[in-house]
XYZ file of C-alpha atoms in Angstrom:
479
model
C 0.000 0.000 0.000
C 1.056 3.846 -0.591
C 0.710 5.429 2.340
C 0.508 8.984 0.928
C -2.098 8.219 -0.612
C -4.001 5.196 0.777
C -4.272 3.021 -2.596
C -3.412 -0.516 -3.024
C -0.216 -1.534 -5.040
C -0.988 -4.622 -6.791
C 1.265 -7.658 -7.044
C 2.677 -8.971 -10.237
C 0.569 -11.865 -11.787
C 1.182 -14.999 -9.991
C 2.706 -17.932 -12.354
C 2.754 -21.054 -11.503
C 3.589 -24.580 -12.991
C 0.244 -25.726 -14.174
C -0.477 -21.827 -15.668
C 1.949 -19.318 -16.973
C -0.918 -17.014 -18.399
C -0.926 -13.750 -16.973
C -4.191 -12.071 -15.937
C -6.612 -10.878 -18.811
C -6.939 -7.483 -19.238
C -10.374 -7.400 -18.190
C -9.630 -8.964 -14.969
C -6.794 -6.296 -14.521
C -9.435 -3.288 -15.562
C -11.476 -4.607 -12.432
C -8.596 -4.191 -9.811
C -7.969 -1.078 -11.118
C -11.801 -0.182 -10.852
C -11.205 -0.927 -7.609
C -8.498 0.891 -6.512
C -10.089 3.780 -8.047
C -13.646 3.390 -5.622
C -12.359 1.917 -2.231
C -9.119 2.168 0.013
C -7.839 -1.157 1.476
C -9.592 -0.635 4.952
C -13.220 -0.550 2.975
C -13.592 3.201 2.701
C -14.971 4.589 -0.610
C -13.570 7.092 -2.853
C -14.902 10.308 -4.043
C -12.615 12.467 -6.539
C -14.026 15.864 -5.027
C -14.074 14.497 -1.602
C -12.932 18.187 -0.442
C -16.240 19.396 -2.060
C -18.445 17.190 0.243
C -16.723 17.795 3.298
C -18.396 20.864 3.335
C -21.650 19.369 3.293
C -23.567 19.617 6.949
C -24.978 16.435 6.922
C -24.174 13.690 9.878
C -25.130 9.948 10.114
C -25.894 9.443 13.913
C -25.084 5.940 14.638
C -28.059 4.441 15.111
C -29.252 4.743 12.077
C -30.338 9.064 11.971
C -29.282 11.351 8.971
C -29.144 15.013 10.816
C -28.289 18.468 8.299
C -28.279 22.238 9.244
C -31.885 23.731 9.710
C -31.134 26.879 8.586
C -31.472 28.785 12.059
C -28.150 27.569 13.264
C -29.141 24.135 14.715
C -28.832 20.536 13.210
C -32.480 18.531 12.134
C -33.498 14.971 11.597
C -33.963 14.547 8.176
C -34.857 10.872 5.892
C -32.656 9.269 3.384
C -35.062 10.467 0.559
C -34.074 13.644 2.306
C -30.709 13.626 2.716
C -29.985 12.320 -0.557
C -31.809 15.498 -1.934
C -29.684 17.616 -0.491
C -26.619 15.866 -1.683
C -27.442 16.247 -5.382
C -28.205 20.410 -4.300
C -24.681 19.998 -3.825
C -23.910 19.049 -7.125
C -23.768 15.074 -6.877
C -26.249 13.922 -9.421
C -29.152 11.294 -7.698
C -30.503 10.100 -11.389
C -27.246 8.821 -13.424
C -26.505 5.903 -12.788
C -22.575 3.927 -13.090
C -21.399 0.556 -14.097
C -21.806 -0.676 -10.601
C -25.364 0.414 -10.687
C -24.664 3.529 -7.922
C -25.565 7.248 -8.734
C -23.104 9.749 -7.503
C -25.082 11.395 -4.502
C -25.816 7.543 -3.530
C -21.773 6.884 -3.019
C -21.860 10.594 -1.637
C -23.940 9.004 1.397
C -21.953 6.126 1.433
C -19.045 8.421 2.127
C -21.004 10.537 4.988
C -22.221 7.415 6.695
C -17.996 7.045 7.189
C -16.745 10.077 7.453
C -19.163 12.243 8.963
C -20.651 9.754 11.872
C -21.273 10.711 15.150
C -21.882 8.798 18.152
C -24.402 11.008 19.373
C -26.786 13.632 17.760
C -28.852 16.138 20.274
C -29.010 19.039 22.495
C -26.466 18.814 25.544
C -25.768 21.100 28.340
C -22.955 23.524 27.496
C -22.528 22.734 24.049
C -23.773 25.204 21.206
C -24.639 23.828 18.003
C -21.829 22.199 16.066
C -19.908 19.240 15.370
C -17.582 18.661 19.000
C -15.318 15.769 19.846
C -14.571 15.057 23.531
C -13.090 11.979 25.324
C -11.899 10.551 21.666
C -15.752 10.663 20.401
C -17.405 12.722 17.827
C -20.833 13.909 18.488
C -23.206 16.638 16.860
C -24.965 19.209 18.804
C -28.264 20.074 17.616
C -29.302 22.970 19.072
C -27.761 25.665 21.225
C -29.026 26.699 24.823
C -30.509 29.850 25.473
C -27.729 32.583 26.313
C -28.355 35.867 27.986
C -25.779 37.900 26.504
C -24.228 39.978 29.624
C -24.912 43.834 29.204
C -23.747 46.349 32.353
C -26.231 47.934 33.944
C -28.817 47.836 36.807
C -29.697 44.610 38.620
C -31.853 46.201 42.090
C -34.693 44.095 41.627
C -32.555 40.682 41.352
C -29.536 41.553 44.111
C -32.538 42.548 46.593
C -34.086 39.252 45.926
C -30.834 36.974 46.412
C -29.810 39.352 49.395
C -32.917 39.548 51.667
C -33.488 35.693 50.662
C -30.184 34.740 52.006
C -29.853 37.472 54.826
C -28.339 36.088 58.022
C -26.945 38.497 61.292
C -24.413 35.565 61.974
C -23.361 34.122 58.587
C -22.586 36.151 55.357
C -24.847 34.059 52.994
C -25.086 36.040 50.137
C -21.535 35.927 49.556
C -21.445 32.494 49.792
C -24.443 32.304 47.077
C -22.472 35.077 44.635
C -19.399 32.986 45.045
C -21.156 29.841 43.683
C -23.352 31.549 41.131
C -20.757 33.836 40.192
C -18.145 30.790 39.243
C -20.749 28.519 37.723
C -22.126 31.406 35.223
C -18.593 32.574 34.191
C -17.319 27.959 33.396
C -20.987 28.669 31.444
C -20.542 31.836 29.875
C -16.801 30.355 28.677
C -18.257 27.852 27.031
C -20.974 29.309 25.248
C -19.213 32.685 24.031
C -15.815 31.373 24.184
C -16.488 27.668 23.091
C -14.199 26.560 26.039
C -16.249 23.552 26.226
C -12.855 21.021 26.860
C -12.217 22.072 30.770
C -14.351 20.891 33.164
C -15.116 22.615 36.479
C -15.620 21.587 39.892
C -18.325 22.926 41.867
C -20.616 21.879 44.692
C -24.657 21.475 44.473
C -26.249 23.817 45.787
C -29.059 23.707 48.751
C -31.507 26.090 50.262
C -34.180 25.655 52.336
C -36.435 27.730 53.612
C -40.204 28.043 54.712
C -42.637 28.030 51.753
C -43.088 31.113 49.410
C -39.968 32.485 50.882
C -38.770 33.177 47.323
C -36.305 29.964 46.602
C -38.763 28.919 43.568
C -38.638 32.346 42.065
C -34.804 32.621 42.078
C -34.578 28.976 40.482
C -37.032 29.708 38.187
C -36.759 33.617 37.318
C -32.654 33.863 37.909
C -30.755 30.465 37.493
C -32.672 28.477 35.028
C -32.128 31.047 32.087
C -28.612 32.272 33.529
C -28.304 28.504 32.392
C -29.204 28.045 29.170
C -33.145 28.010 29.987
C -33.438 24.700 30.511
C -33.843 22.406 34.029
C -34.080 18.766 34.669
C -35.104 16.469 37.914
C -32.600 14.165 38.673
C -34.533 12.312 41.687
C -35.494 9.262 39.708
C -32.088 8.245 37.884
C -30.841 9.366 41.758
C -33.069 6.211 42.869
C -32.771 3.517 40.112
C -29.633 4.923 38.142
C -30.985 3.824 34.365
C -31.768 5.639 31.763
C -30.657 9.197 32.457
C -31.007 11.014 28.660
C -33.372 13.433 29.754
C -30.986 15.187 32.012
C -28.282 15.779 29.187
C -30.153 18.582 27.884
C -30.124 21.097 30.563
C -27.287 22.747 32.327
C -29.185 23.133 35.559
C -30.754 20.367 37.458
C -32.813 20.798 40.698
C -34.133 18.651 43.139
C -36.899 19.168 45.557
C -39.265 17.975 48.130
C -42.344 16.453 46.295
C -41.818 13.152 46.904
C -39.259 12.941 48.567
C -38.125 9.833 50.275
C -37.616 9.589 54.256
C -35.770 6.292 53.767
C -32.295 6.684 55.420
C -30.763 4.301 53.162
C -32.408 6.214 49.873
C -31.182 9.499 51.397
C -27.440 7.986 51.708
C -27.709 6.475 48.479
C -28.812 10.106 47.354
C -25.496 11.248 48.535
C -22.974 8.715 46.565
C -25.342 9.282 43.129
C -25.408 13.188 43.407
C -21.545 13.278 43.790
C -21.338 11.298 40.863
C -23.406 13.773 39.017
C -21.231 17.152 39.755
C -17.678 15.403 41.029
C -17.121 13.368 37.385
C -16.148 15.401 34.150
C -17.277 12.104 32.114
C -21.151 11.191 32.110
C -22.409 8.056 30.951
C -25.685 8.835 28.719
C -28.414 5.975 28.641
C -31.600 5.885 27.080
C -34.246 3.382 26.240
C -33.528 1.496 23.145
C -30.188 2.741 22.220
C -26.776 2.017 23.071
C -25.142 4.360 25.640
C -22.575 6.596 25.125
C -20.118 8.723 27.247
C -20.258 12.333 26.794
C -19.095 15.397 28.846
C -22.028 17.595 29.948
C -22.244 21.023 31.942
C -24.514 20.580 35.120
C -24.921 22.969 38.469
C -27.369 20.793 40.695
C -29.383 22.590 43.135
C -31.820 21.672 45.797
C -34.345 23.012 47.643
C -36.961 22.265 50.301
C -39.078 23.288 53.302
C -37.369 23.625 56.369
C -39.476 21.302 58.698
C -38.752 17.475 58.882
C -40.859 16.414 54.969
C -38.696 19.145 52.882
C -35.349 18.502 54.555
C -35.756 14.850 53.341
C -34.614 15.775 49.952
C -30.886 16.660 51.134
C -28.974 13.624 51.213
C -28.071 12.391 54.567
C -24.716 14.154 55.592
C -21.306 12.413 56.044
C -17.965 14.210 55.682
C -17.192 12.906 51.714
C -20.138 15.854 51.461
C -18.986 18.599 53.308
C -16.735 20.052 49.908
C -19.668 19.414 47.505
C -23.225 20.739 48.884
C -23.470 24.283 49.872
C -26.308 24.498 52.171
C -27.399 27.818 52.743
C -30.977 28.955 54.903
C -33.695 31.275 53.402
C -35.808 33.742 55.114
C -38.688 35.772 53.352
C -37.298 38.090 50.404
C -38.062 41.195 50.620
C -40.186 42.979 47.494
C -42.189 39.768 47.019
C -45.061 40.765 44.830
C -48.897 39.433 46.816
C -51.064 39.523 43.343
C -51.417 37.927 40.034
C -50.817 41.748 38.326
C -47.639 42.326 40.745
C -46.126 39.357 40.308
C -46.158 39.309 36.114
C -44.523 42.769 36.415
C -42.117 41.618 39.272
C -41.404 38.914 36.904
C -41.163 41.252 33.675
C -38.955 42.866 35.815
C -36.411 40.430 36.668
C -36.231 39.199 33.017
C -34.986 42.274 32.089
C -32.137 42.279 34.685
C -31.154 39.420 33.700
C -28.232 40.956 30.968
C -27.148 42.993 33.587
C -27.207 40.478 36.225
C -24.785 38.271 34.229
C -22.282 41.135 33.589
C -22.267 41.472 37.426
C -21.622 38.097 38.096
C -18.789 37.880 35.584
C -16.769 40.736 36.969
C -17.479 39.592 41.070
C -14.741 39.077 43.053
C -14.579 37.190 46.174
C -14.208 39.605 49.105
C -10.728 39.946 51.296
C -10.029 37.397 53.814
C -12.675 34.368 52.274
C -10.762 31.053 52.173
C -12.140 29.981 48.776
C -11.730 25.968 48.011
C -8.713 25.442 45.694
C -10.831 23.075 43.432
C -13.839 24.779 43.468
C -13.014 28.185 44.019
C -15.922 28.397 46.148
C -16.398 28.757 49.631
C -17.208 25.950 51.810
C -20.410 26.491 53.914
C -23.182 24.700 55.384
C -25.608 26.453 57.598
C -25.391 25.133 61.053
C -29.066 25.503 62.153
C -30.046 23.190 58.783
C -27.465 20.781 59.676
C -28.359 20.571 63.135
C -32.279 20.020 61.527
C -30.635 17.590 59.193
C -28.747 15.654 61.949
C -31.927 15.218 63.528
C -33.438 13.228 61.126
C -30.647 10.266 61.045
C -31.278 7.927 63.401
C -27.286 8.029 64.749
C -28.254 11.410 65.823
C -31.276 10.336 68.157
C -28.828 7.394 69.303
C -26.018 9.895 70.612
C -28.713 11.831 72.021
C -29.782 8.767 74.214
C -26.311 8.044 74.868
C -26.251 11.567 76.935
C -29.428 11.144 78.390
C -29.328 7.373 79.451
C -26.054 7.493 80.892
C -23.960 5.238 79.640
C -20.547 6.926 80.553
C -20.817 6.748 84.459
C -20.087 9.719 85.962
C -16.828 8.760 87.031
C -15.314 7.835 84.221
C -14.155 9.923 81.088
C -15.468 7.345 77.860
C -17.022 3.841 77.833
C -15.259 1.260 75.439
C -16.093 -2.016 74.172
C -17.797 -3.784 71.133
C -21.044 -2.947 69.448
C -22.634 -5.797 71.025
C -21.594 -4.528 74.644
C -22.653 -0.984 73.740
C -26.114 -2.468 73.040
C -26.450 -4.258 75.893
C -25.395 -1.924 77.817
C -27.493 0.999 76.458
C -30.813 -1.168 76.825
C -29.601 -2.135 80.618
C -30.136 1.899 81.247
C -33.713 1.926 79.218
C -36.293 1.352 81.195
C -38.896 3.223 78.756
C -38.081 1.471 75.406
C -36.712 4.187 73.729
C -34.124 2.341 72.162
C -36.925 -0.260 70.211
C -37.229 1.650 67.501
C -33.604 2.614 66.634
C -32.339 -1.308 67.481
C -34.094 -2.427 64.846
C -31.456 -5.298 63.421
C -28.795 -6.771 65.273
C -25.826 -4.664 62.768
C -27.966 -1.450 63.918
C -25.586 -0.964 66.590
C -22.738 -1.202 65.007
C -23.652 0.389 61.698
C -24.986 3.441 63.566
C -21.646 3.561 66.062
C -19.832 3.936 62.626
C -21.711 6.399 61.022
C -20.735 8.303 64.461
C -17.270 7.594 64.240
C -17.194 8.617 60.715
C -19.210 12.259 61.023
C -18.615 13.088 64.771
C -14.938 11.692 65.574
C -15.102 13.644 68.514
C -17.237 11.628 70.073
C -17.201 8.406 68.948
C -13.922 6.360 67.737
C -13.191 3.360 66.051
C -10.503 1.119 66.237
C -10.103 -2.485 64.757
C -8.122 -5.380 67.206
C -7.821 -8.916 66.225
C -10.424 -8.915 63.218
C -13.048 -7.092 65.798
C -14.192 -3.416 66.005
C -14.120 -1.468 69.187
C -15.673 1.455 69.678
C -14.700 4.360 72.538
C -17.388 6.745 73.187
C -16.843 10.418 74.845
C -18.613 12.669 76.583
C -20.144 15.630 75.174
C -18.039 18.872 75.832
């Protein structure tokens, strides 16, 4: 084979004793015909090949012809169709060769191999366009919405995020600038700078707050078209992690309390899957029917709830591996909060048209002297004390180190107790004369699984140490 140009070099004619006749020239007219249509590895020809490579039509594999829609995205289109617009490009769909093949049918033959994608459709933080990532092609079909940042005035928005977030004790809205702030600048890099090959850390986001505080309008008024304009629920794939397609679209996926699940192990199993979804750069895509695929999308997650006991259920249950990737931050009442139908379509009206400004703000914030940002996230680490205390409360380890004070298992005298999770059991339901501890024993590994969760998220407390194969535990008084 030539390897400048990718043709096959034939070998003399083979002679043997039985035959000395060389190959007839018709025979030698068909490996030249050959050699003239395909390349060794199977790949047709095309003489004008640089013409059609500026055709914008792609063969998704699975079987989809896509071409340019004429408004900047990419449409499905039929083989009837896409064979139509071959021959607009000057490869004739009526004249047929000696194989039998018109030119705009080997023209398709030549798209199906050289301009396949492994995925065709609209993913978050792409615009519209032919991308490669992670060694595979894929075609963007349609851009997200992008506000395109204009200075100016942003009142009604920055009173909004400022009352919502107010706090005597804890400077919240800095923490909430500081994540929105770094999230819309990765976005705004991608979309106006096509910087679509770095991938950003950043941690979800939380609020909760009592209802009608305001928490719905900023998702839905602010962040949602900050982000492209589009939002996705992730609770589902969170629970039976499946098919997941749906969320590759939008750049901003929330989670909140309807229907949320008060099952401990659901709400741990929350925890792993959501760190998955912001922690990894690479995403495996899978939808019904069709083969999955691993592509790179742009997602902020954010959550919100209710602050009583049924909307905190929709934070995952806390543990230190979460402490660096959920912000949690507390909502009070915003101020300016329109009370009618009338007020709040201008409030809204209002808002939208901040919105350019709004994004020019966040892109030239700063963080403010003396804020120890996180080196991957650039973010500041923060979760709001009162909602983890609330959140604490609702895993059952909590309740059990709560018992542990109020039974008195450490005798007075002595500074810790120490022993197995079997001896702490016994020994805690020696001191409970009420049956307190029926509900919270419910297995015989609830001892010891809850004594690790303690050791794990309150080391101050409790301690583990392994001897011999066994665990031992050493519990301490509270300070």
């Amino acid at each position: 084979m030539n390897e400048d140009t990718d043709t096959v070099t034939l070998p003399p004619p083979v002679h043997n004793a039985g035959n000395d006749a060389a190959k007839t020239s018709g025979e030698e007219a068909d490996d030249n015909c050959f050699t003239r249509r395909m390349t060794a590895a199977g790949a047709i020809r095309i003489e004008n090949d640089d013409k059609l490579r500026g055709v914008p039509i792609y063969y998704e594999a699975r079987g989809q012809w896509y071409s340019a829609d004429g408004r900047g995205g990419f449409a499905k289109i039929t083989d009837s169709t896409a064979k139509t617009l071959v021959a607009e490009y000057g490869f004739n769909k009526n004249m047929k060769d000696a194989q039998g093949n018109t030119p705009a049918e080997r023209e398709l033959v030549w798209l199906t191999q050289n301009n396949r994608v492994a995925f065709a459709g609209a993913l978050a933080g792409y615009p519209a366009g032919l991308h490669e990532a992670g060694g595979i092609r894929f075609l963007v079909t349609e851009s997200p919405a992008f506000i395109n940042p204009v200075p100016g005035k942003c009142d009604t928005i920055r009173l909004l995020v400022e009352s919502l977030f107010f706090d005597e004790q804890h400077d919240q809205k800095t923490f909430f600038y500081l994540w929105a702030s770094e999230s819309y600048a990765a976005f705004h890099r991608r979309l106006a700078e096509k910087e679509t090959d770095k991938f950003r850390h950043c941690p979800a986001l939380a609020i909760f707050g009592e209802r009608g505080c305001g928490k719905s309008a900023l998702i839905d008024l602010i962040l949602t078209p900050l982000f492209g304009g589009r939002k996705a629920d992730p609770m589902n794939y969170l629970r039976d992690p499946k098919f997941n397609k749906d969320l590759f679209a939008a750049s901003l996926l929330t989670l909140d309390d309807k229907g949320a699940s008060a099952n401990l192990a659901e709400r741990r199993q929350r925890g792993e899957g959501i760190k998955d979804l912001i922690w990894k750069p690479e995403q495996r895509m899978e939808g019904k029917g069709v083969d999955a695929v691993n592509l790179r999308p742009f997602w902020r997650l954010v959550i919100a709830g209710n602050d009583d006991d049924s909307g905190l259920q929709v934070c995952p249950a806390l543990s230190p591996g979460l402490y660096d990737k959920l912000l949690i931050l507390r909502a009070q009442p915003a101020d300016g909060l329109p009370t009618t139908h009338e007020e709040n379509d201008a409030w809204a009206a209002k808002i939208r048209a901040e919105l350019p400004a709004f994004a020019a703000w966040l892109l030239a914030y700063r963080p403010p002297e003396g804020i120890t940002l996180d080196p991957r996230t650039r973010v500041a680490n923060f979760q709001h004390p009162q909602i983890v205390s609330a959140l604490r409360e609702l895993q059952p380890e909590m309740r059990l180190l709560e018992l542990i004070d109020t039974l008195g298992l450490i005798d007075a005298d002595a500074p810790l107790w120490e022993g197995r999770a079997t001896e702490f059991e016994r020994a805690m339901r020696a001191k409970d004369n009420e049956g307190l501890l029926a509900r919270i024993f419910v297995t015989g590994t609830s001892a010891g699984r809850m004594l690790s969760e303690l050791a794990r998220n309150l080391p101050e407390r409790v301690k583990r140490t392994d001897r011999d194969g066994q665990s031992y535990y050493r519990v301490f008084k509270a300070k």
